[in-house]
mmCIF file of C-alpha atoms in Angstrom:
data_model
loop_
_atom_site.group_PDB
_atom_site.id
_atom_site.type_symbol
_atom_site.label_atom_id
_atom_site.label_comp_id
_atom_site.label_asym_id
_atom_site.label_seq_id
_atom_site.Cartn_x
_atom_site.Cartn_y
_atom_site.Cartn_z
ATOM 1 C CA UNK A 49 214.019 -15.415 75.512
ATOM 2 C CA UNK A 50 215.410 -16.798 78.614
ATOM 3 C CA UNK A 51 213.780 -17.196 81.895
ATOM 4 C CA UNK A 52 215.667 -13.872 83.796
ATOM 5 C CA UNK A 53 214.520 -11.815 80.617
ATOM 6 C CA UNK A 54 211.313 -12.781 80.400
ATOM 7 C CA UNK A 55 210.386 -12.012 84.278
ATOM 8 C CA UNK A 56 213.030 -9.546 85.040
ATOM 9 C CA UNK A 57 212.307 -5.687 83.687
ATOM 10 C CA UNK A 58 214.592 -6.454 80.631
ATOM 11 C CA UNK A 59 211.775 -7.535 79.226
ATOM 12 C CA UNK A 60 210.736 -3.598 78.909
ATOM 13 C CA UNK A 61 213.804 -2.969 76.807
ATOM 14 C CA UNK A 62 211.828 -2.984 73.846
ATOM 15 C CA UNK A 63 210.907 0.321 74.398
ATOM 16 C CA UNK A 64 214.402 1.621 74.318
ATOM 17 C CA UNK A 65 214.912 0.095 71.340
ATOM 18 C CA UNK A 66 211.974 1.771 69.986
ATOM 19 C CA UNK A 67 213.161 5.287 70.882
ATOM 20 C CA UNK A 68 216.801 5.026 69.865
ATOM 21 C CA UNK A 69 215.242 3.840 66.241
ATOM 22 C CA UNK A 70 212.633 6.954 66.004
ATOM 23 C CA UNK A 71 215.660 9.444 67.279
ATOM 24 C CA UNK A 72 217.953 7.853 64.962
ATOM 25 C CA UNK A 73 215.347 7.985 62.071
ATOM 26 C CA UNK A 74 214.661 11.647 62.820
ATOM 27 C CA UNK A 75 218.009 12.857 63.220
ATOM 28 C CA UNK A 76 218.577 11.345 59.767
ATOM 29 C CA UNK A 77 215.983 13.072 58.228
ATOM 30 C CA UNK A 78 217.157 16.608 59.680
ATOM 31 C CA UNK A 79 220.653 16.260 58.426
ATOM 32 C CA UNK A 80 219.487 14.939 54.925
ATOM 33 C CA UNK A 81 216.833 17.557 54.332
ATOM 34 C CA UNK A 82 218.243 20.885 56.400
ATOM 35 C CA UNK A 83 221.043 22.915 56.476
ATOM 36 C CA UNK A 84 223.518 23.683 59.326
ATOM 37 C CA UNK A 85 221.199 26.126 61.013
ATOM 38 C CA UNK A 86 218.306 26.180 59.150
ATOM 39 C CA UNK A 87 214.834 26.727 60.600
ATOM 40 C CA UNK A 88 211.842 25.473 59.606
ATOM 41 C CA UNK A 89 208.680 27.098 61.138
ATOM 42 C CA UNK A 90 205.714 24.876 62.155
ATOM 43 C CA UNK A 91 203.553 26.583 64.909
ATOM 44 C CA UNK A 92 203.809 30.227 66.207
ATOM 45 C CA UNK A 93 205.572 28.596 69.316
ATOM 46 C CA UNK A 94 207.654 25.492 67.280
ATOM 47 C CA UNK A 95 210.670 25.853 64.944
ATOM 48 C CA UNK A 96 212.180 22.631 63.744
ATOM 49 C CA UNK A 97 215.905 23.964 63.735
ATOM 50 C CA UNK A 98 218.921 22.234 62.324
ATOM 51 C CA UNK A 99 221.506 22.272 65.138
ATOM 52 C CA UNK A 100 224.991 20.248 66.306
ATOM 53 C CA UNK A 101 225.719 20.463 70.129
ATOM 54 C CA UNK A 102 229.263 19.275 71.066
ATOM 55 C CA UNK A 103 228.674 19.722 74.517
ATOM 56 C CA UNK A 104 225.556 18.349 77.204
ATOM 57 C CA UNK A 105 222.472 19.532 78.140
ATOM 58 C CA UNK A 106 221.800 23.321 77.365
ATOM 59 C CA UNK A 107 225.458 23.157 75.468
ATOM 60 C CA UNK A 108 227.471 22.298 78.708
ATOM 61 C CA UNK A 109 231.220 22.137 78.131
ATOM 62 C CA UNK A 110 230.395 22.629 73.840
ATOM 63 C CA UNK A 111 233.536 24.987 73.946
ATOM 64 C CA UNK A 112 236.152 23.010 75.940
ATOM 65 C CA UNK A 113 238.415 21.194 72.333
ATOM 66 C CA UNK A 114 237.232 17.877 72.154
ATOM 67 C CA UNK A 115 237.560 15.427 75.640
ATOM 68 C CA UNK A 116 233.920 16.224 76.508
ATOM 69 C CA UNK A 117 233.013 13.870 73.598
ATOM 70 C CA UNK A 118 234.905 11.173 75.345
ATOM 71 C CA UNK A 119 233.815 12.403 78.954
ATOM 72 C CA UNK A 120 229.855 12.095 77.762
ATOM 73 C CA UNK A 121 230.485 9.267 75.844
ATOM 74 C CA UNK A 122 231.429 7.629 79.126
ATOM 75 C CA UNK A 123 229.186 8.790 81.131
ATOM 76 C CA UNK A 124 226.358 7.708 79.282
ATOM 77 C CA UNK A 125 227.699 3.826 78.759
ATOM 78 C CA UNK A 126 227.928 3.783 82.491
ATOM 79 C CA UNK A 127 224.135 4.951 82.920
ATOM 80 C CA UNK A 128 222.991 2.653 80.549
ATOM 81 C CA UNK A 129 225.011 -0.290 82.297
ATOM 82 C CA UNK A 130 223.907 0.472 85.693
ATOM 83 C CA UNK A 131 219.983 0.875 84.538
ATOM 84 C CA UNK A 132 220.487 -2.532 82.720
ATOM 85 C CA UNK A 133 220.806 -3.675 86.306
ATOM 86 C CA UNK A 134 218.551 -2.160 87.626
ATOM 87 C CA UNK A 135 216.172 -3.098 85.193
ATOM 88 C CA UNK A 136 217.526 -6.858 85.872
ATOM 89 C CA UNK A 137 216.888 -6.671 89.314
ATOM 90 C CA UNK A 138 213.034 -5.032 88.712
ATOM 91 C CA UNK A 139 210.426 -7.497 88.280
ATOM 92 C CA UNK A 140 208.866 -6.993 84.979
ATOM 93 C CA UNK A 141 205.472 -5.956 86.476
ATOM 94 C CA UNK A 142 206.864 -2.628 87.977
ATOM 95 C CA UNK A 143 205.838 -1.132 84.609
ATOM 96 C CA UNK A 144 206.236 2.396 85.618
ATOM 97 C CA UNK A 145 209.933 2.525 86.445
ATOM 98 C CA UNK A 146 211.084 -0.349 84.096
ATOM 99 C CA UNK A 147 209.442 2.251 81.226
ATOM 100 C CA UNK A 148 211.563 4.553 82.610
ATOM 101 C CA UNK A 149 214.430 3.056 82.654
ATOM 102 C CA UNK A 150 213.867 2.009 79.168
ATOM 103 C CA UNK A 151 213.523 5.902 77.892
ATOM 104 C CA UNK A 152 216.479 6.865 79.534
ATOM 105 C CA UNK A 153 218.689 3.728 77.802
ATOM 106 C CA UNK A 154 217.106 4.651 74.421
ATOM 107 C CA UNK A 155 217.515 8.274 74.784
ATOM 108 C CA UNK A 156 221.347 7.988 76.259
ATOM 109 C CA UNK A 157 222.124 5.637 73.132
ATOM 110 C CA UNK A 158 221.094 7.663 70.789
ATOM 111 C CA UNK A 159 222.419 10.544 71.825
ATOM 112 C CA UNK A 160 225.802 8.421 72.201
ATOM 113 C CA UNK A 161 225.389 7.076 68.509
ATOM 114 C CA UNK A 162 225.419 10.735 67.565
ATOM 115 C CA UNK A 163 228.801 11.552 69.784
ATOM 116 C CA UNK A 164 230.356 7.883 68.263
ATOM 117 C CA UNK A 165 229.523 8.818 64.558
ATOM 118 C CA UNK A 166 228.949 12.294 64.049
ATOM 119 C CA UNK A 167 231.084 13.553 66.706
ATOM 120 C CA UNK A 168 228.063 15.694 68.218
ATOM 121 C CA UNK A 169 224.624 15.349 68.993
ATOM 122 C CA UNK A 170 222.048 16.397 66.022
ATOM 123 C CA UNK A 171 219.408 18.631 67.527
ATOM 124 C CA UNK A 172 216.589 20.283 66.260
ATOM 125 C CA UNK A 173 213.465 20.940 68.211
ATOM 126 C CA UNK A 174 213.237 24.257 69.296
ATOM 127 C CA UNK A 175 210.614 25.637 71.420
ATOM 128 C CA UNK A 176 210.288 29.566 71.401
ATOM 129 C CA UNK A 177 208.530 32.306 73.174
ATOM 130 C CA UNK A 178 208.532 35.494 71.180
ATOM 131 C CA UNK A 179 212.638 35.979 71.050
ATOM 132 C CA UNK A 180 213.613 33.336 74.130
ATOM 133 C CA UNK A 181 214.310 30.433 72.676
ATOM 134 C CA UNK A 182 214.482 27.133 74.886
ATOM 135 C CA UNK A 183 217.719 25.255 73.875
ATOM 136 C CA UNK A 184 217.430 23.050 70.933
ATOM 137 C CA UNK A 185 216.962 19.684 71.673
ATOM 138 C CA UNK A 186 215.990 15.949 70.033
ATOM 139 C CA UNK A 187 213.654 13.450 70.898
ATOM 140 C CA UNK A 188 216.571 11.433 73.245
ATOM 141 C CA UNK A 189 216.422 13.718 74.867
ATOM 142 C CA UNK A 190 212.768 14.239 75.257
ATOM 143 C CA UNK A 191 212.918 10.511 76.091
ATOM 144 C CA UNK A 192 215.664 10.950 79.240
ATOM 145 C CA UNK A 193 213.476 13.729 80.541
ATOM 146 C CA UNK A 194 210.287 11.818 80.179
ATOM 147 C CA UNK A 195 212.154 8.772 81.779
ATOM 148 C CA UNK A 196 213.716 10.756 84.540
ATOM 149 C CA UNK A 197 210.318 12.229 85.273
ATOM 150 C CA UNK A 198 208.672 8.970 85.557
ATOM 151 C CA UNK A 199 211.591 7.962 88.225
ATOM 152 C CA UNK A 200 210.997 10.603 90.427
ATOM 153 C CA UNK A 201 207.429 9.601 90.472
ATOM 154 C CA UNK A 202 207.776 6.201 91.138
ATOM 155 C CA UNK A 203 209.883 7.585 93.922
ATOM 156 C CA UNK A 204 207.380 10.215 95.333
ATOM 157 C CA UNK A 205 204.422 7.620 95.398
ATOM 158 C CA UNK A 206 205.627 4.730 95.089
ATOM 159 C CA UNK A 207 208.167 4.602 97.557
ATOM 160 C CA UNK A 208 210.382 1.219 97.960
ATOM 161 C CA UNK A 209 209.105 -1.400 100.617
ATOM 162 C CA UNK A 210 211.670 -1.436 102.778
ATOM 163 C CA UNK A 211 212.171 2.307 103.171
ATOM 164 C CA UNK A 212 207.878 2.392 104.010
ATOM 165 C CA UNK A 213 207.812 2.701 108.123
ATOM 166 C CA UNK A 214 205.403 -0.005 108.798
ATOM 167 C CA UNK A 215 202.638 1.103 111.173
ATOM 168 C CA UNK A 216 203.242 0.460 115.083
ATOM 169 C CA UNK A 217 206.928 0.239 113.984
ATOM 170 C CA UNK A 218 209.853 3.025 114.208
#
C-alpha cells in the first residue's frame, strides 16, 4: 500500500468494498430464488419482495424509455470520483466521514453494477404498514442513506476548522 493510501481516508475503502460484495451477493440470491414480483413474508412489518426499478430513488424517471439508465449511470461515476477525493484529501483518522464516504461509494457501485448488467436496479426490501408500503429498496441503498446520514452529522457537530469562528474573533 503506498504512503498517500495508507494515511489518506482511502485507506477506509475497504468498507465499500465490503458493501458492494454483500449487495451484490444479495441481489444474486433474490433473482436466483424469486420471481418477478414475488413476496416473501418475514415479520408482520417486513416483506422481502422481488422488484426491478429502472428509474432512482422512489422510481424517479422509471417511465421515461431508456436515457435515465445512462443519466444515473453517470451520475453515480461522478459521485464516486469526487468522494474518492475527498476521501484522498481526509486524513484517515476522521473515521466518521471517511465511513461515510465509503457507504455511499459501495452503495452507488452497486447499484451502478445493477444499471451496467441488468439494465435496472434489483430491489427487494420492502417495509410495510398495514397497506402503505415504503418503496422497495436494497441494501445500496440502505448503505447511501446510512452514509449520507453520517455526513450530515459530521457536518452538524463536527463542523470543519476553518468555518469554526474562533473566540474573540469575527
Amino acid at each position: 500500500m503506498n504512503k498517500k493510501m495508507c494515511s489518506s481516508g482511502l485507506r477506509w475503502l475497504w468498507l465499500g468494498v465490503v458493501v458492494l460484495i454483500f449487495d451484490l451477493a444479495s441481489k444474486q440470491w433474490v433473482m436466483a430464488y424469486f420471481t418477478l414480483y414475488e413476496s416473501l413474508p418475514l415479520l408482520p412489518w417486513l416483506n422481502l419482495t422481488y422488484v426491478q426499478n429502472s428509474g432512482a430513488a422512489f422510481s424517479f424517471l422509471a417511465d421515461k424509455g431508456g436515457w435515465q439508465r445512462w443519466f444515473f449511470a453517470f451520475i453515480a461515476l461522478a459521485i464516486v470520483l469526487t468522494l474518492l477525493v475527498f476521501m484522498s484529501r481526509t486524513p484517515r483518522q476522521k473515521k466518521l466521514i471517511n465511513c461515510a464516504y465509503a457507504l455511499i461509494i459501495g452503495g452507488a457501485l452497486g447499484n451502478l453494477f445493477d444499471r451496467m448488467v441488468q439494465g435496472v436496479v434489483i430491489d427487494f426490501i420492502d417495509f410495510h404498514v398495514n397497506h402503505w408500503h415504503w418503496p422497495t429498496f436494497n441494501l445500496a441503498d440502505t448503505a447511501i442513506c446510512i452514509g449520507a446520514m453520517l455526513v450530515v452529522c459530521e457536518g452538524a457537530f463536527n463542523p470543519p476548522e476553518k468555518a469554526v469562528l474562533k473566540k474573540g474573533k469575527k
